[in-house]
PDB file of N, CA and C in Angstrom:
ATOM      1  N   MET A   8      25.760 -39.860 208.040  1.00  0.00           N
ATOM      2  CA  MET A   8      25.311 -38.921 209.045  1.00  0.00           C
ATOM      3  C   MET A   8      24.905 -39.664 210.311  1.00  0.00           C
ATOM      4  N   SER A   9      25.182 -39.069 211.436  1.00  0.00           N
ATOM      5  CA  SER A   9      24.807 -39.653 212.719  1.00  0.00           C
ATOM      6  C   SER A   9      23.755 -38.783 213.376  1.00  0.00           C
ATOM      7  N   ASN A  10      22.896 -39.399 214.146  1.00  0.00           N
ATOM      8  CA  ASN A  10      21.884 -38.674 214.884  1.00  0.00           C
ATOM      9  C   ASN A  10      22.351 -38.573 216.325  1.00  0.00           C
ATOM     10  N   TYR A  11      22.777 -37.386 216.757  1.00  0.00           N
ATOM     11  CA  TYR A  11      23.228 -37.168 218.122  1.00  0.00           C
ATOM     12  C   TYR A  11      22.033 -36.761 218.959  1.00  0.00           C
ATOM     13  N   GLN A  12      21.797 -37.464 220.045  1.00  0.00           N
ATOM     14  CA  GLN A  12      20.752 -37.058 220.968  1.00  0.00           C
ATOM     15  C   GLN A  12      21.417 -36.418 222.170  1.00  0.00           C
ATOM     16  N   TYR A  13      20.849 -35.349 222.631  1.00  0.00           N
ATOM     17  CA  TYR A  13      21.402 -34.704 223.804  1.00  0.00           C
ATOM     18  C   TYR A  13      20.274 -34.185 224.670  1.00  0.00           C
ATOM     19  N   LYS A  14      20.565 -34.026 225.953  1.00  0.00           N
ATOM     20  CA  LYS A  14      19.563 -33.478 226.853  1.00  0.00           C
ATOM     21  C   LYS A  14      20.257 -32.747 227.984  1.00  0.00           C
ATOM     22  N   THR A  15      19.519 -31.872 228.607  1.00  0.00           N
ATOM     23  CA  THR A  15      19.990 -31.235 229.826  1.00  0.00           C
ATOM     24  C   THR A  15      19.116 -31.764 230.948  1.00  0.00           C
ATOM     25  N   ASN A  16      19.485 -31.479 232.169  1.00  0.00           N
ATOM     26  CA  ASN A  16      18.732 -32.003 233.307  1.00  0.00           C
ATOM     27  C   ASN A  16      17.292 -31.491 233.352  1.00  0.00           C
ATOM     28  N   ASN A  17      17.055 -30.279 232.829  1.00  0.00           N
ATOM     29  CA  ASN A  17      15.734 -29.678 232.961  1.00  0.00           C
ATOM     30  C   ASN A  17      14.993 -29.543 231.638  1.00  0.00           C
ATOM     31  N   GLN A  18      15.501 -30.148 230.572  1.00  0.00           N
ATOM     32  CA  GLN A  18      14.863 -29.972 229.275  1.00  0.00           C
ATOM     33  C   GLN A  18      14.600 -31.318 228.621  1.00  0.00           C
ATOM     34  N   SER A  19      13.657 -31.322 227.682  1.00  0.00           N
ATOM     35  CA  SER A  19      13.346 -32.553 226.963  1.00  0.00           C
ATOM     36  C   SER A  19      14.424 -32.859 225.929  1.00  0.00           C
ATOM     37  N   ASN A  20      14.382 -34.078 225.386  1.00  0.00           N
ATOM     38  CA  ASN A  20      15.358 -34.501 224.383  1.00  0.00           C
ATOM     39  C   ASN A  20      15.159 -33.750 223.074  1.00  0.00           C
ATOM     40  N   HIS A  21      16.255 -33.504 222.371  1.00  0.00           N
ATOM     41  CA  HIS A  21      16.258 -32.883 221.054  1.00  0.00           C
ATOM     42  C   HIS A  21      17.213 -33.683 220.191  1.00  0.00           C
ATOM     43  N   SER A  22      17.107 -33.537 218.880  1.00  0.00           N
ATOM     44  CA  SER A  22      18.031 -34.228 217.988  1.00  0.00           C
ATOM     45  C   SER A  22      18.679 -33.247 217.034  1.00  0.00           C
ATOM     46  N   ILE A  23      19.918 -33.523 216.698  1.00  0.00           N
ATOM     47  CA  ILE A  23      20.661 -32.763 215.699  1.00  0.00           C
ATOM     48  C   ILE A  23      21.271 -33.781 214.757  1.00  0.00           C
ATOM     49  N   ILE A  24      21.147 -33.549 213.476  1.00  0.00           N
ATOM     50  CA  ILE A  24      21.818 -34.408 212.508  1.00  0.00           C
ATOM     51  C   ILE A  24      23.143 -33.736 212.177  1.00  0.00           C
ATOM     52  N   LYS A  25      24.232 -34.377 212.521  1.00  0.00           N
ATOM     53  CA  LYS A  25      25.558 -33.793 212.332  1.00  0.00           C
ATOM     54  C   LYS A  25      26.579 -34.914 212.287  1.00  0.00           C
ATOM     55  N   GLU A  26      27.553 -34.787 211.427  1.00  0.00           N
ATOM     56  CA  GLU A  26      28.627 -35.776 211.356  1.00  0.00           C
ATOM     57  C   GLU A  26      29.898 -35.152 211.905  1.00  0.00           C
ATOM     58  N   GLN A  27      30.523 -35.825 212.838  1.00  0.00           N
ATOM     59  CA  GLN A  27      31.769 -35.366 213.440  1.00  0.00           C
ATOM     60  C   GLN A  27      32.792 -36.485 213.333  1.00  0.00           C
ATOM     61  N   LYS A  28      34.000 -36.149 212.934  1.00  0.00           N
ATOM     62  CA  LYS A  28      35.063 -37.149 212.833  1.00  0.00           C
ATOM     63  C   LYS A  28      35.813 -37.260 214.151  1.00  0.00           C
ATOM     64  N   LEU A  29      36.254 -38.468 214.453  1.00  0.00           N
ATOM     65  CA  LEU A  29      37.143 -38.702 215.589  1.00  0.00           C
ATOM     66  C   LEU A  29      38.568 -38.468 215.116  1.00  0.00           C
ATOM     67  N   TRP A  30      39.410 -37.923 215.990  1.00  0.00           N
ATOM     68  CA  TRP A  30      40.819 -37.753 215.647  1.00  0.00           C
ATOM     69  C   TRP A  30      41.670 -37.985 216.871  1.00  0.00           C
ATOM     70  N   LYS A  31      42.908 -38.285 216.645  1.00  0.00           N
ATOM     71  CA  LYS A  31      43.826 -38.656 217.721  1.00  0.00           C
ATOM     72  C   LYS A  31      44.677 -37.454 218.107  1.00  0.00           C
ATOM     73  N   THR A  32      44.815 -37.269 219.415  1.00  0.00           N
ATOM     74  CA  THR A  32      45.726 -36.268 219.947  1.00  0.00           C
ATOM     75  C   THR A  32      46.432 -36.912 221.130  1.00  0.00           C
ATOM     76  N   GLY A  33      47.728 -37.086 221.043  1.00  0.00           N
ATOM     77  CA  GLY A  33      48.470 -37.807 222.073  1.00  0.00           C
ATOM     78  C   GLY A  33      47.977 -39.234 222.154  1.00  0.00           C
ATOM     79  N   ASN A  34      47.628 -39.688 223.368  1.00  0.00           N
ATOM     80  CA  ASN A  34      47.110 -41.042 223.563  1.00  0.00           C
ATOM     81  C   ASN A  34      45.583 -41.089 223.602  1.00  0.00           C
ATOM     82  N   SER A  35      44.935 -39.966 223.283  1.00  0.00           N
ATOM     83  CA  SER A  35      43.477 -39.894 223.358  1.00  0.00           C
ATOM     84  C   SER A  35      42.859 -39.791 221.971  1.00  0.00           C
ATOM     85  N   VAL A  36      41.604 -40.194 221.885  1.00  0.00           N
ATOM     86  CA  VAL A  36      40.801 -39.975 220.687  1.00  0.00           C
ATOM     87  C   VAL A  36      39.735 -38.956 221.073  1.00  0.00           C
ATOM     88  N   VAL A  37      39.575 -37.922 220.255  1.00  0.00           N
ATOM     89  CA  VAL A  37      38.655 -36.834 220.598  1.00  0.00           C
ATOM     90  C   VAL A  37      37.659 -36.608 219.470  1.00  0.00           C
ATOM     91  N   VAL A  38      36.562 -35.975 219.819  1.00  0.00           N
ATOM     92  CA  VAL A  38      35.566 -35.540 218.847  1.00  0.00           C
ATOM     93  C   VAL A  38      35.194 -34.105 219.212  1.00  0.00           C
ATOM     94  N   THR A  39      35.034 -33.268 218.213  1.00  0.00           N
ATOM     95  CA  THR A  39      34.606 -31.899 218.497  1.00  0.00           C
ATOM     96  C   THR A  39      33.096 -31.883 218.696  1.00  0.00           C
ATOM     97  N   MET A  40      32.629 -30.960 219.519  1.00  0.00           N
ATOM     98  CA  MET A  40      31.201 -30.832 219.780  1.00  0.00           C
ATOM     99  C   MET A  40      30.641 -29.745 218.872  1.00  0.00           C
ATOM    100  N   PRO A  41      29.520 -30.013 218.200  1.00  0.00           N
ATOM    101  CA  PRO A  41      28.910 -28.988 217.356  1.00  0.00           C
ATOM    102  C   PRO A  41      28.539 -27.754 218.174  1.00  0.00           C
ATOM    103  N   LYS A  42      28.641 -26.594 217.548  1.00  0.00           N
ATOM    104  CA  LYS A  42      28.345 -25.330 218.218  1.00  0.00           C
ATOM    105  C   LYS A  42      26.943 -25.334 218.835  1.00  0.00           C
ATOM    106  N   GLU A  43      25.966 -25.927 218.120  1.00  0.00           N
ATOM    107  CA  GLU A  43      24.592 -25.963 218.627  1.00  0.00           C
ATOM    108  C   GLU A  43      24.504 -26.713 219.951  1.00  0.00           C
ATOM    109  N   VAL A  44      25.265 -27.775 220.082  1.00  0.00           N
ATOM    110  CA  VAL A  44      25.248 -28.574 221.309  1.00  0.00           C
ATOM    111  C   VAL A  44      25.889 -27.791 222.448  1.00  0.00           C
ATOM    112  N   LEU A  45      27.032 -27.164 222.182  1.00  0.00           N
ATOM    113  CA  LEU A  45      27.699 -26.363 223.211  1.00  0.00           C
ATOM    114  C   LEU A  45      26.788 -25.246 223.706  1.00  0.00           C
ATOM    115  N   GLU A  46      26.117 -24.578 222.773  1.00  0.00           N
ATOM    116  CA  GLU A  46      25.211 -23.491 223.157  1.00  0.00           C
ATOM    117  C   GLU A  46      24.023 -24.022 223.954  1.00  0.00           C
ATOM    118  N   HIS A  47      23.471 -25.158 223.543  1.00  0.00           N
ATOM    119  CA  HIS A  47      22.317 -25.726 224.244  1.00  0.00           C
ATOM    120  C   HIS A  47      22.666 -26.092 225.686  1.00  0.00           C
ATOM    121  N   PHE A  48      23.836 -26.705 225.873  1.00  0.00           N
ATOM    122  CA  PHE A  48      24.277 -27.094 227.211  1.00  0.00           C
ATOM    123  C   PHE A  48      24.833 -25.924 228.002  1.00  0.00           C
ATOM    124  N   ASN A  49      25.106 -24.806 227.311  1.00  0.00           N
ATOM    125  CA  ASN A  49      25.772 -23.662 227.935  1.00  0.00           C
ATOM    126  C   ASN A  49      27.096 -24.109 228.556  1.00  0.00           C
ATOM    127  N   VAL A  50      27.914 -24.802 227.735  1.00  0.00           N
ATOM    128  CA  VAL A  50      29.213 -25.296 228.182  1.00  0.00           C
ATOM    129  C   VAL A  50      30.315 -24.750 227.287  1.00  0.00           C
ATOM    130  N   SER A  51      31.523 -24.776 227.833  1.00  0.00           N
ATOM    131  CA  SER A  51      32.697 -24.363 227.071  1.00  0.00           C
ATOM    132  C   SER A  51      33.899 -25.140 227.597  1.00  0.00           C
ATOM    133  N   THR A  52      35.056 -24.826 227.083  1.00  0.00           N
ATOM    134  CA  THR A  52      36.285 -25.511 227.470  1.00  0.00           C
ATOM    135  C   THR A  52      36.430 -25.531 228.988  1.00  0.00           C
ATOM    136  N   GLY A  53      36.734 -26.698 229.530  1.00  0.00           N
ATOM    137  CA  GLY A  53      36.929 -26.844 230.971  1.00  0.00           C
ATOM    138  C   GLY A  53      35.708 -27.363 231.712  1.00  0.00           C
ATOM    139  N   ASP A  54      34.516 -27.254 231.115  1.00  0.00           N
ATOM    140  CA  ASP A  54      33.312 -27.791 231.747  1.00  0.00           C
ATOM    141  C   ASP A  54      33.306 -29.315 231.630  1.00  0.00           C
ATOM    142  N   SER A  55      32.486 -29.974 232.435  1.00  0.00           N
ATOM    143  CA  SER A  55      32.425 -31.440 232.438  1.00  0.00           C
ATOM    144  C   SER A  55      31.091 -31.939 231.902  1.00  0.00           C
ATOM    145  N   LEU A  56      31.156 -33.021 231.123  1.00  0.00           N
ATOM    146  CA  LEU A  56      29.973 -33.710 230.624  1.00  0.00           C
ATOM    147  C   LEU A  56      30.041 -35.158 231.080  1.00  0.00           C
ATOM    148  N   THR A  57      28.885 -35.764 231.329  1.00  0.00           N
ATOM    149  CA  THR A  57      28.807 -37.172 231.692  1.00  0.00           C
ATOM    150  C   THR A  57      28.233 -37.933 230.505  1.00  0.00           C
ATOM    151  N   PHE A  58      28.845 -39.073 230.168  1.00  0.00           N
ATOM    152  CA  PHE A  58      28.380 -39.918 229.075  1.00  0.00           C
ATOM    153  C   PHE A  58      27.728 -41.158 229.671  1.00  0.00           C
ATOM    154  N   ILE A  59      26.457 -41.393 229.333  1.00  0.00           N
ATOM    155  CA  ILE A  59      25.707 -42.537 229.841  1.00  0.00           C
ATOM    156  C   ILE A  59      25.427 -43.467 228.665  1.00  0.00           C
ATOM    157  N   ILE A  60      25.960 -44.690 228.720  1.00  0.00           N
ATOM    158  CA  ILE A  60      25.810 -45.649 227.631  1.00  0.00           C
ATOM    159  C   ILE A  60      24.570 -46.497 227.873  1.00  0.00           C
ATOM    160  N   ASN A  61      23.635 -46.468 226.923  1.00  0.00           N
ATOM    161  CA  ASN A  61      22.393 -47.246 226.972  1.00  0.00           C
ATOM    162  C   ASN A  61      22.249 -48.008 225.666  1.00  0.00           C
ATOM    163  N   GLU A  62      22.547 -49.289 225.668  1.00  0.00           N
ATOM    164  CA  GLU A  62      22.424 -50.180 224.514  1.00  0.00           C
ATOM    165  C   GLU A  62      22.979 -49.563 223.237  1.00  0.00           C
ATOM    166  N   ASP A  63      22.121 -48.947 222.398  1.00  0.00           N
ATOM    167  CA  ASP A  63      22.564 -48.472 221.089  1.00  0.00           C
ATOM    168  C   ASP A  63      22.765 -46.962 221.011  1.00  0.00           C
ATOM    169  N   LYS A  64      22.758 -46.267 222.141  1.00  0.00           N
ATOM    170  CA  LYS A  64      22.968 -44.821 222.112  1.00  0.00           C
ATOM    171  C   LYS A  64      23.764 -44.379 223.330  1.00  0.00           C
ATOM    172  N   VAL A  65      24.311 -43.197 223.236  1.00  0.00           N
ATOM    173  CA  VAL A  65      25.045 -42.593 224.341  1.00  0.00           C
ATOM    174  C   VAL A  65      24.361 -41.273 224.672  1.00  0.00           C
ATOM    175  N   GLU A  66      23.974 -41.097 225.926  1.00  0.00           N
ATOM    176  CA  GLU A  66      23.391 -39.834 226.378  1.00  0.00           C
ATOM    177  C   GLU A  66      24.508 -38.965 226.933  1.00  0.00           C
ATOM    178  N   VAL A  67      24.428 -37.681 226.643  1.00  0.00           N
ATOM    179  CA  VAL A  67      25.397 -36.720 227.150  1.00  0.00           C
ATOM    180  C   VAL A  67      24.648 -35.781 228.085  1.00  0.00           C
ATOM    181  N   VAL A  68      25.105 -35.698 229.331  1.00  0.00           N
ATOM    182  CA  VAL A  68      24.444 -34.879 230.340  1.00  0.00           C
ATOM    183  C   VAL A  68      25.465 -33.923 230.932  1.00  0.00           C
ATOM    184  N   LYS A  69      25.096 -32.652 231.028  1.00  0.00           N
ATOM    185  CA  LYS A  69      25.988 -31.660 231.624  1.00  0.00           C
ATOM    186  C   LYS A  69      26.169 -31.963 233.105  1.00  0.00           C
ATOM    187  N   LYS A  70      27.407 -31.931 233.560  1.00  0.00           N
ATOM    188  CA  LYS A  70      27.715 -32.140 234.976  1.00  0.00           C
ATOM    189  C   LYS A  70      27.248 -30.920 235.750  1.00  0.00           C
ATOM    190  N   GLU A  71      26.343 -31.137 236.671  1.00  0.00           N
ATOM    191  CA  GLU A  71      25.864 -30.069 237.546  1.00  0.00           C
ATOM    192  C   GLU A  71      26.563 -30.215 238.888  1.00  0.00           C
ATOM    193  N   TYR A  72      27.174 -29.164 239.338  1.00  0.00           N
ATOM    194  CA  TYR A  72      27.895 -29.212 240.603  1.00  0.00           C
ATOM    195  C   TYR A  72      26.945 -28.950 241.756  1.00  0.00           C
ATOM    196  N   THR A  73      27.097 -29.736 242.810  1.00  0.00           N
ATOM    197  CA  THR A  73      26.259 -29.591 243.995  1.00  0.00           C
ATOM    198  C   THR A  73      27.042 -28.867 245.080  1.00  0.00           C
ATOM    199  N   ASP A  74      26.349 -28.484 246.125  1.00  0.00           N
ATOM    200  CA  ASP A  74      27.022 -27.867 247.262  1.00  0.00           C
ATOM    201  C   ASP A  74      28.074 -28.810 247.833  1.00  0.00           C
ATOM    202  N   LEU A  75      27.796 -30.111 247.817  1.00  0.00           N
ATOM    203  CA  LEU A  75      28.747 -31.093 248.328  1.00  0.00           C
ATOM    204  C   LEU A  75      30.030 -31.085 247.497  1.00  0.00           C
ATOM    205  N   ASP A  76      29.900 -30.981 246.159  1.00  0.00           N
ATOM    206  CA  ASP A  76      31.084 -30.895 245.298  1.00  0.00           C
ATOM    207  C   ASP A  76      31.930 -29.682 245.659  1.00  0.00           C
ATOM    208  N   ILE A  77      31.267 -28.554 245.892  1.00  0.00           N
ATOM    209  CA  ILE A  77      31.985 -27.320 246.219  1.00  0.00           C
ATOM    210  C   ILE A  77      32.656 -27.447 247.580  1.00  0.00           C
ATOM    211  N   LEU A  78      31.964 -28.031 248.558  1.00  0.00           N
ATOM    212  CA  LEU A  78      32.563 -28.215 249.881  1.00  0.00           C
ATOM    213  C   LEU A  78      33.772 -29.147 249.824  1.00  0.00           C
ATOM    214  N   LYS A  79      33.702 -30.198 249.005  1.00  0.00           N
ATOM    215  CA  LYS A  79      34.850 -31.094 248.841  1.00  0.00           C
ATOM    216  C   LYS A  79      36.032 -30.347 248.239  1.00  0.00           C
ATOM    217  N   LEU A  80      35.757 -29.471 247.278  1.00  0.00           N
ATOM    218  CA  LEU A  80      36.814 -28.674 246.664  1.00  0.00           C
ATOM    219  C   LEU A  80      37.452 -27.741 247.690  1.00  0.00           C
ATOM    220  N   VAL A  81      36.643 -27.119 248.539  1.00  0.00           N
ATOM    221  CA  VAL A  81      37.171 -26.245 249.591  1.00  0.00           C
ATOM    222  C   VAL A  81      38.036 -27.052 250.552  1.00  0.00           C
ATOM    223  N   ASP A  82      37.566 -28.237 250.951  1.00  0.00           N
ATOM    224  CA  ASP A  82      38.342 -29.094 251.855  1.00  0.00           C
ATOM    225  C   ASP A  82      39.694 -29.463 251.252  1.00  0.00           C
ATOM    226  N   ARG A  83      39.695 -29.863 249.974  1.00  0.00           N
ATOM    227  CA  ARG A  83      40.963 -30.221 249.314  1.00  0.00           C
ATOM    228  C   ARG A  83      41.899 -29.028 249.237  1.00  0.00           C
ATOM    229  N   THR A  84      41.339 -27.863 248.938  1.00  0.00           N
ATOM    230  CA  THR A  84      42.157 -26.650 248.852  1.00  0.00           C
ATOM    231  C   THR A  84      42.763 -26.324 250.207  1.00  0.00           C
ATOM    232  N   MET A  85      41.974 -26.439 251.269  1.00  0.00           N
ATOM    233  CA  MET A  85      42.487 -26.147 252.610  1.00  0.00           C
ATOM    234  C   MET A  85      43.543 -27.164 253.029  1.00  0.00           C
ATOM    235  N   GLU A  86      43.365 -28.440 252.651  1.00  0.00           N
ATOM    236  CA  GLU A  86      44.380 -29.452 252.963  1.00  0.00           C
ATOM    237  C   GLU A  86      45.706 -29.117 252.289  1.00  0.00           C
ATOM    238  N   ARG A  87      45.628 -28.677 251.063  1.00  0.00           N
ATOM    239  CA  ARG A  87      46.846 -28.400 250.293  1.00  0.00           C
ATOM    240  C   ARG A  87      47.470 -27.054 250.633  1.00  0.00           C
ATOM    241  N   HIS A  88      46.632 -26.034 250.856  1.00  0.00           N
ATOM    242  CA  HIS A  88      47.151 -24.673 250.971  1.00  0.00           C
ATOM    243  C   HIS A  88      46.671 -23.950 252.226  1.00  0.00           C
ATOM    244  N   GLY A  89      46.177 -24.698 253.211  1.00  0.00           N
ATOM    245  CA  GLY A  89      45.603 -24.092 254.408  1.00  0.00           C
ATOM    246  C   GLY A  89      46.532 -23.151 255.143  1.00  0.00           C
ATOM    247  N   GLU A  90      47.793 -23.543 255.298  1.00  0.00           N
ATOM    248  CA  GLU A  90      48.745 -22.690 256.020  1.00  0.00           C
ATOM    249  C   GLU A  90      48.942 -21.361 255.307  1.00  0.00           C
ATOM    250  N   ILE A  91      49.048 -21.402 254.009  1.00  0.00           N
ATOM    251  CA  ILE A  91      49.240 -20.169 253.234  1.00  0.00           C
ATOM    252  C   ILE A  91      48.014 -19.277 253.358  1.00  0.00           C
ATOM    253  N   ILE A  92      46.822 -19.874 253.239  1.00  0.00           N
ATOM    254  CA  ILE A  92      45.587 -19.099 253.328  1.00  0.00           C
ATOM    255  C   ILE A  92      45.441 -18.486 254.714  1.00  0.00           C
ATOM    256  N   GLU A  93      45.724 -19.253 255.751  1.00  0.00           N
ATOM    257  CA  GLU A  93      45.658 -18.728 257.123  1.00  0.00           C
ATOM    258  C   GLU A  93      46.636 -17.574 257.307  1.00  0.00           C
ATOM    259  N   GLY A  94      47.834 -17.709 256.748  1.00  0.00           N
ATOM    260  CA  GLY A  94      48.827 -16.643 256.841  1.00  0.00           C
ATOM    261  C   GLY A  94      48.380 -15.372 256.143  1.00  0.00           C
ATOM    262  N   LEU A  95      47.690 -15.510 255.035  1.00  0.00           N
ATOM    263  CA  LEU A  95      47.222 -14.341 254.289  1.00  0.00           C
ATOM    264  C   LEU A  95      46.103 -13.612 255.017  1.00  0.00           C
ATOM    265  N   LYS A  96      45.256 -14.340 255.722  1.00  0.00           N
ATOM    266  CA  LYS A  96      44.134 -13.675 256.393  1.00  0.00           C
ATOM    267  C   LYS A  96      44.612 -12.803 257.553  1.00  0.00           C
ATOM    268  N   ASP A  97      45.775 -13.141 258.132  1.00  0.00           N
ATOM    269  CA  ASP A  97      46.299 -12.376 259.263  1.00  0.00           C
ATOM    270  C   ASP A  97      47.104 -11.156 258.834  1.00  0.00           C
ATOM    271  N   ARG A  98      47.286 -10.940 257.559  1.00  0.00           N
ATOM    272  CA  ARG A  98      48.074  -9.786 257.081  1.00  0.00           C
ATOM    273  C   ARG A  98      47.289  -8.519 257.104  1.00  0.00           C
TER     274      ARG A  98
END
């Protein structure tokens, strides 16, 4: 059994005792996340997690998006599709 430690940005540390196997898919090795962890982080498929390695443990932190992240996404979208978007607004 492994002791997984997890935390969110605004909550204290908690522990869950759970064993998860690693498995290979394509060129990657993956591990499934226990339902309790997904619910605690309020994450699902497509969300991002950050892994912080500290000596003998790995911390998992939910990626929180900032206004700057959103503005960068808007800029990239406008660079790629700006002409189309401008054309649609004039219709």
